[in-house]
mmCIF file of C-alpha atoms in Angstrom:
data_model
loop_
_atom_site.group_PDB
_atom_site.id
_atom_site.type_symbol
_atom_site.label_atom_id
_atom_site.label_comp_id
_atom_site.label_asym_id
_atom_site.label_seq_id
_atom_site.Cartn_x
_atom_site.Cartn_y
_atom_site.Cartn_z
ATOM 1 C CA MET A 1 254.663 86.162 248.999
ATOM 2 C CA LYS A 2 256.832 84.804 246.206
ATOM 3 C CA LEU A 3 255.608 81.403 244.995
ATOM 4 C CA PHE A 4 258.331 80.596 242.484
ATOM 5 C CA LYS A 5 261.991 81.314 242.045
ATOM 6 C CA SER A 6 262.809 83.385 238.970
ATOM 7 C CA THR A 7 264.485 80.286 237.552
ATOM 8 C CA TYR A 8 261.295 78.242 237.740
ATOM 9 C CA PRO A 9 261.291 76.189 234.495
ATOM 10 C CA ALA A 10 257.669 76.900 233.516
ATOM 11 C CA LEU A 11 258.283 80.650 233.649
ATOM 12 C CA TRP A 12 261.511 80.304 231.702
ATOM 13 C CA PHE A 13 259.853 78.156 229.021
ATOM 14 C CA GLY A 14 256.925 80.578 228.855
ATOM 15 C CA LYS A 15 259.247 83.530 228.258
ATOM 16 C CA LYS A 16 261.252 81.534 225.711
ATOM 17 C CA ARG A 17 258.051 80.622 223.868
ATOM 18 C CA GLU A 18 256.896 84.252 223.885
ATOM 19 C CA ILE A 19 260.211 85.353 222.358
ATOM 20 C CA GLU A 20 259.937 82.649 219.680
ATOM 21 C CA ILE A 21 256.444 83.803 218.720
ATOM 22 C CA LEU A 22 257.465 87.460 218.690
ATOM 23 C CA ASN A 23 260.355 86.573 216.383
ATOM 24 C CA ILE A 24 257.914 84.876 214.019
ATOM 25 C CA CYS A 25 255.824 88.067 214.190
ATOM 26 C CA ARG A 26 258.934 89.984 213.151
ATOM 27 C CA VAL A 27 259.294 87.685 210.116
ATOM 28 C CA HIS A 28 255.616 88.302 209.346
ATOM 29 C CA LEU A 29 256.148 92.068 209.382
ATOM 30 C CA GLU A 30 259.256 91.717 207.184
ATOM 31 C CA THR A 31 257.200 89.751 204.667
ATOM 32 C CA ILE A 32 254.466 92.391 204.753
ATOM 33 C CA VAL A 33 256.999 95.178 204.136
ATOM 34 C CA SER A 34 258.363 93.131 201.237
ATOM 35 C CA THR A 35 254.829 92.855 199.813
ATOM 36 C CA ILE A 36 254.324 96.605 200.150
ATOM 37 C CA ALA A 37 257.704 97.278 198.503
ATOM 38 C CA ALA A 38 256.721 95.127 195.524
ATOM 39 C CA THR A 39 253.384 96.950 195.307
ATOM 40 C CA ARG A 40 255.255 100.256 195.264
ATOM 41 C CA ASP A 41 257.348 98.944 192.358
ATOM 42 C CA LEU A 42 254.132 97.908 190.616
ATOM 43 C CA VAL A 43 252.670 101.410 191.038
ATOM 44 C CA TYR A 44 255.776 102.904 189.465
ATOM 45 C CA ALA A 45 255.693 100.410 186.577
ATOM 46 C CA VAL A 46 252.005 101.087 185.843
ATOM 47 C CA CYS A 47 252.397 104.859 186.102
ATOM 48 C CA ASP A 48 255.451 104.726 183.828
ATOM 49 C CA GLY A 49 253.487 102.689 181.258
ATOM 50 C CA ASN A 50 255.534 99.515 181.680
ATOM 51 C CA PHE A 51 252.631 97.055 181.759
ATOM 52 C CA ASP A 52 254.648 93.892 181.060
ATOM 53 C CA LYS A 53 256.865 94.651 184.041
ATOM 54 C CA ALA A 54 253.776 95.484 186.117
ATOM 55 C CA CYS A 55 252.283 92.040 185.420
ATOM 56 C CA GLU A 56 255.545 90.367 186.478
ATOM 57 C CA ILE A 57 255.661 92.460 189.631
ATOM 58 C CA PHE A 58 252.045 91.617 190.458
ATOM 59 C CA LYS A 59 252.989 87.926 190.490
ATOM 60 C CA LEU A 60 255.673 88.831 193.016
ATOM 61 C CA VAL A 61 253.156 90.821 195.099
ATOM 62 C CA PHE A 62 250.778 87.851 194.985
ATOM 63 C CA ASP A 63 253.501 85.407 196.080
ATOM 64 C CA ARG A 64 254.721 87.633 198.900
ATOM 65 C CA GLU A 65 251.198 88.159 200.210
ATOM 66 C CA ARG A 66 250.782 84.376 200.192
ATOM 67 C CA GLU A 67 254.039 84.083 202.158
ATOM 68 C CA ALA A 68 252.672 86.577 204.696
ATOM 69 C CA ASP A 69 249.532 84.451 204.997
ATOM 70 C CA ASP A 70 251.665 81.348 205.575
ATOM 71 C CA VAL A 71 253.624 83.082 208.346
ATOM 72 C CA LYS A 72 250.351 84.343 209.856
ATOM 73 C CA GLU A 73 249.002 80.787 209.921
ATOM 74 C CA ARG A 74 252.211 79.595 211.568
ATOM 75 C CA ILE A 75 251.858 82.245 214.287
ATOM 76 C CA LEU A 76 248.235 81.326 214.927
ATOM 77 C CA ASP A 77 249.203 77.654 215.079
ATOM 78 C CA GLU A 78 252.016 78.365 217.552
ATOM 79 C CA LEU A 79 249.681 80.428 219.732
ATOM 80 C CA SER A 80 247.288 77.494 219.954
ATOM 81 C CA LYS A 81 249.997 75.223 221.366
ATOM 82 C CA GLY A 82 250.831 75.081 225.024
ATOM 83 C CA PRO A 83 250.328 77.610 227.793
ATOM 84 C CA PHE A 84 250.054 81.233 226.775
ATOM 85 C CA HIS A 85 248.265 83.937 228.702
ATOM 86 C CA PRO A 86 244.869 84.628 227.028
ATOM 87 C CA ILE A 87 245.368 88.407 227.030
ATOM 88 C CA ASP A 88 248.805 88.084 225.434
ATOM 89 C CA ARG A 89 247.419 85.606 222.912
ATOM 90 C CA GLU A 90 244.555 87.956 222.019
ATOM 91 C CA GLU A 91 246.885 90.950 221.607
ATOM 92 C CA ILE A 92 249.246 89.039 219.336
ATOM 93 C CA ILE A 93 246.367 87.670 217.254
ATOM 94 C CA HIS A 94 244.969 91.185 216.860
ATOM 95 C CA LEU A 95 248.391 92.507 215.802
ATOM 96 C CA VAL A 96 248.949 89.687 213.316
ATOM 97 C CA LEU A 97 245.507 89.940 211.714
ATOM 98 C CA THR A 98 245.677 93.728 211.467
ATOM 99 C CA ALA A 99 249.197 93.652 210.026
ATOM 100 C CA ASP A 100 248.160 90.956 207.567
ATOM 101 C CA ASP A 101 245.488 93.322 206.255
ATOM 102 C CA LEU A 102 248.333 95.538 205.019
ATOM 103 C CA ALA A 103 249.610 92.783 202.738
ATOM 104 C CA ALA A 104 246.089 91.895 201.582
ATOM 105 C CA ASN A 105 245.333 95.547 200.801
ATOM 106 C CA ALA A 106 248.640 95.913 198.949
ATOM 107 C CA LYS A 107 247.750 92.903 196.802
ATOM 108 C CA SER A 108 244.265 94.271 196.175
ATOM 109 C CA ALA A 109 245.649 97.673 195.173
ATOM 110 C CA GLY A 110 248.115 95.986 192.850
ATOM 111 C CA ARG A 111 245.380 93.961 191.196
ATOM 112 C CA LYS A 112 243.272 97.090 190.637
ATOM 113 C CA LEU A 113 246.224 98.978 189.194
ATOM 114 C CA CYS A 114 246.893 96.152 186.746
ATOM 115 C CA LEU A 115 243.323 96.607 185.500
ATOM 116 C CA SER A 116 243.700 100.363 185.083
ATOM 117 C CA LYS A 117 244.641 102.251 181.962
ATOM 118 C CA ALA A 118 247.538 104.441 182.981
ATOM 119 C CA GLU A 119 247.592 106.146 179.597
ATOM 120 C CA ASP A 120 244.217 107.669 180.502
ATOM 121 C CA MET A 121 245.519 109.015 183.819
ATOM 122 C CA PRO A 122 246.610 112.629 184.076
ATOM 123 C CA GLU A 123 250.304 113.021 184.932
ATOM 124 C CA CYS A 124 249.441 114.702 188.240
ATOM 125 C CA VAL A 125 247.466 111.595 189.275
ATOM 126 C CA LYS A 126 250.355 109.307 188.320
ATOM 127 C CA GLU A 127 252.774 111.400 190.358
ATOM 128 C CA GLN A 128 250.410 111.416 193.335
ATOM 129 C CA LEU A 129 249.964 107.631 193.086
ATOM 130 C CA LYS A 130 253.742 107.229 193.195
ATOM 131 C CA LYS A 131 253.929 109.523 196.215
ATOM 132 C CA MET A 132 251.171 107.515 197.921
ATOM 133 C CA ALA A 133 253.052 104.276 197.203
ATOM 134 C CA ASP A 134 256.201 105.762 198.749
ATOM 135 C CA MET A 135 254.282 106.904 201.822
ATOM 136 C CA VAL A 136 252.636 103.501 202.307
ATOM 137 C CA TYR A 137 256.021 101.808 202.015
ATOM 138 C CA GLU A 138 257.445 104.258 204.556
ATOM 139 C CA ILE A 139 254.667 103.547 207.050
ATOM 140 C CA GLY A 140 255.154 99.802 206.595
ATOM 141 C CA VAL A 141 258.836 100.206 207.463
ATOM 142 C CA LYS A 142 258.012 102.455 210.440
ATOM 143 C CA LEU A 143 255.444 99.947 211.700
ATOM 144 C CA ARG A 144 257.940 97.097 211.459
ATOM 145 C CA ASP A 145 260.560 99.220 213.224
ATOM 146 C CA ALA A 146 258.059 100.180 215.946
ATOM 147 C CA PHE A 147 257.363 96.497 216.577
ATOM 148 C CA ILE A 148 261.078 95.758 216.867
ATOM 149 C CA ILE A 149 261.495 98.686 219.271
ATOM 150 C CA LEU A 150 258.553 97.378 221.312
ATOM 151 C CA ILE A 151 260.347 94.063 221.746
ATOM 152 C CA GLU A 152 263.804 95.498 222.362
ATOM 153 C CA ASP A 153 263.087 98.742 224.249
ATOM 154 C CA PRO A 154 259.417 99.162 225.247
ATOM 155 C CA LYS A 155 260.026 102.648 226.702
ATOM 156 C CA LYS A 156 260.895 103.977 223.237
ATOM 157 C CA ALA A 157 257.899 102.282 221.613
ATOM 158 C CA ILE A 158 255.554 105.207 222.338
ATOM 159 C CA ASP A 159 257.675 107.575 220.238
ATOM 160 C CA ALA A 160 257.798 105.056 217.397
ATOM 161 C CA ALA A 161 254.024 104.549 217.563
ATOM 162 C CA GLU A 162 253.474 108.309 217.447
ATOM 163 C CA ALA A 163 255.647 108.548 214.310
ATOM 164 C CA VAL A 164 253.506 105.851 212.689
ATOM 165 C CA GLU A 165 250.351 107.737 213.697
ATOM 166 C CA ARG A 166 251.612 111.027 212.216
ATOM 167 C CA LEU A 167 252.477 109.330 208.934
ATOM 168 C CA GLU A 168 249.080 107.610 208.871
ATOM 169 C CA GLU A 169 247.405 111.014 209.169
ATOM 170 C CA ALA A 170 249.562 112.387 206.338
ATOM 171 C CA ILE A 171 248.626 109.407 204.162
ATOM 172 C CA ASP A 172 244.930 109.972 204.879
ATOM 173 C CA GLU A 173 245.266 113.624 203.820
ATOM 174 C CA HIS A 174 247.170 112.651 200.693
ATOM 175 C CA ARG A 175 244.544 110.044 199.811
ATOM 176 C CA VAL A 176 241.773 112.651 200.013
ATOM 177 C CA ASP A 177 243.773 115.023 197.802
ATOM 178 C CA LEU A 178 244.402 112.208 195.328
ATOM 179 C CA LEU A 179 240.709 111.298 195.197
ATOM 180 C CA ILE A 180 239.854 114.926 194.459
ATOM 181 C CA LYS A 181 242.337 114.928 191.557
ATOM 182 C CA ILE A 182 240.963 111.639 190.224
ATOM 183 C CA LEU A 183 237.390 112.923 190.350
ATOM 184 C CA GLU A 184 238.201 116.236 188.613
#
C-alpha cells in the first residue's frame, strides 16, 4: 500500500536536504585533497632542502586543515537540523570524521617534517618520502572521486572503492619499505 505520492513535499524536501548535505561533503573532500596536496608540496620542499619554503607551505597546510574542520563542523550542524534518517546521519558522520582524519594526519606529518633535518636523511629516504607523498595525494583524489561517483552513479562506486583499496594496500607496503630504510 502506497501512503504518499512521489511528489509528497516532505519526501521532496528530505531528498533536497540530503543532496545539499552531500554537496557540502563534496566540498569537505575537496578541502581535504587540497590539504594533502599542500602537504605533498611540503614534503618536496623539505626533501629538496628548501626549509623557508617548507615553513610557508606548512602555514598553508595548517590553514587548509582548519578550513576542512570548519566544513566538517558545518556538516555536523546541518545534520543536527530537521528530519534526517538516523542511519543516514550516522553513515555521513562516520564518513566526515574519517575523511577529516586525512587532513589532520597530513597536518601532523607536515609538522613533523618541519622539525626534521633533511640534510641528515639519505637520498633514498628522501626519494621514498616524495613517492609516499605522491601516493597519498593520489589516494586522496581517488577517494574524492569515489565519493562523487557514489552520489552520481552508485553502481560504479564499487569499482572506485576497490581502486582506493588497492592503492591503500600499495601505500601500506611502501610505508613498511620506507620504515626499513629509515631504520637502516
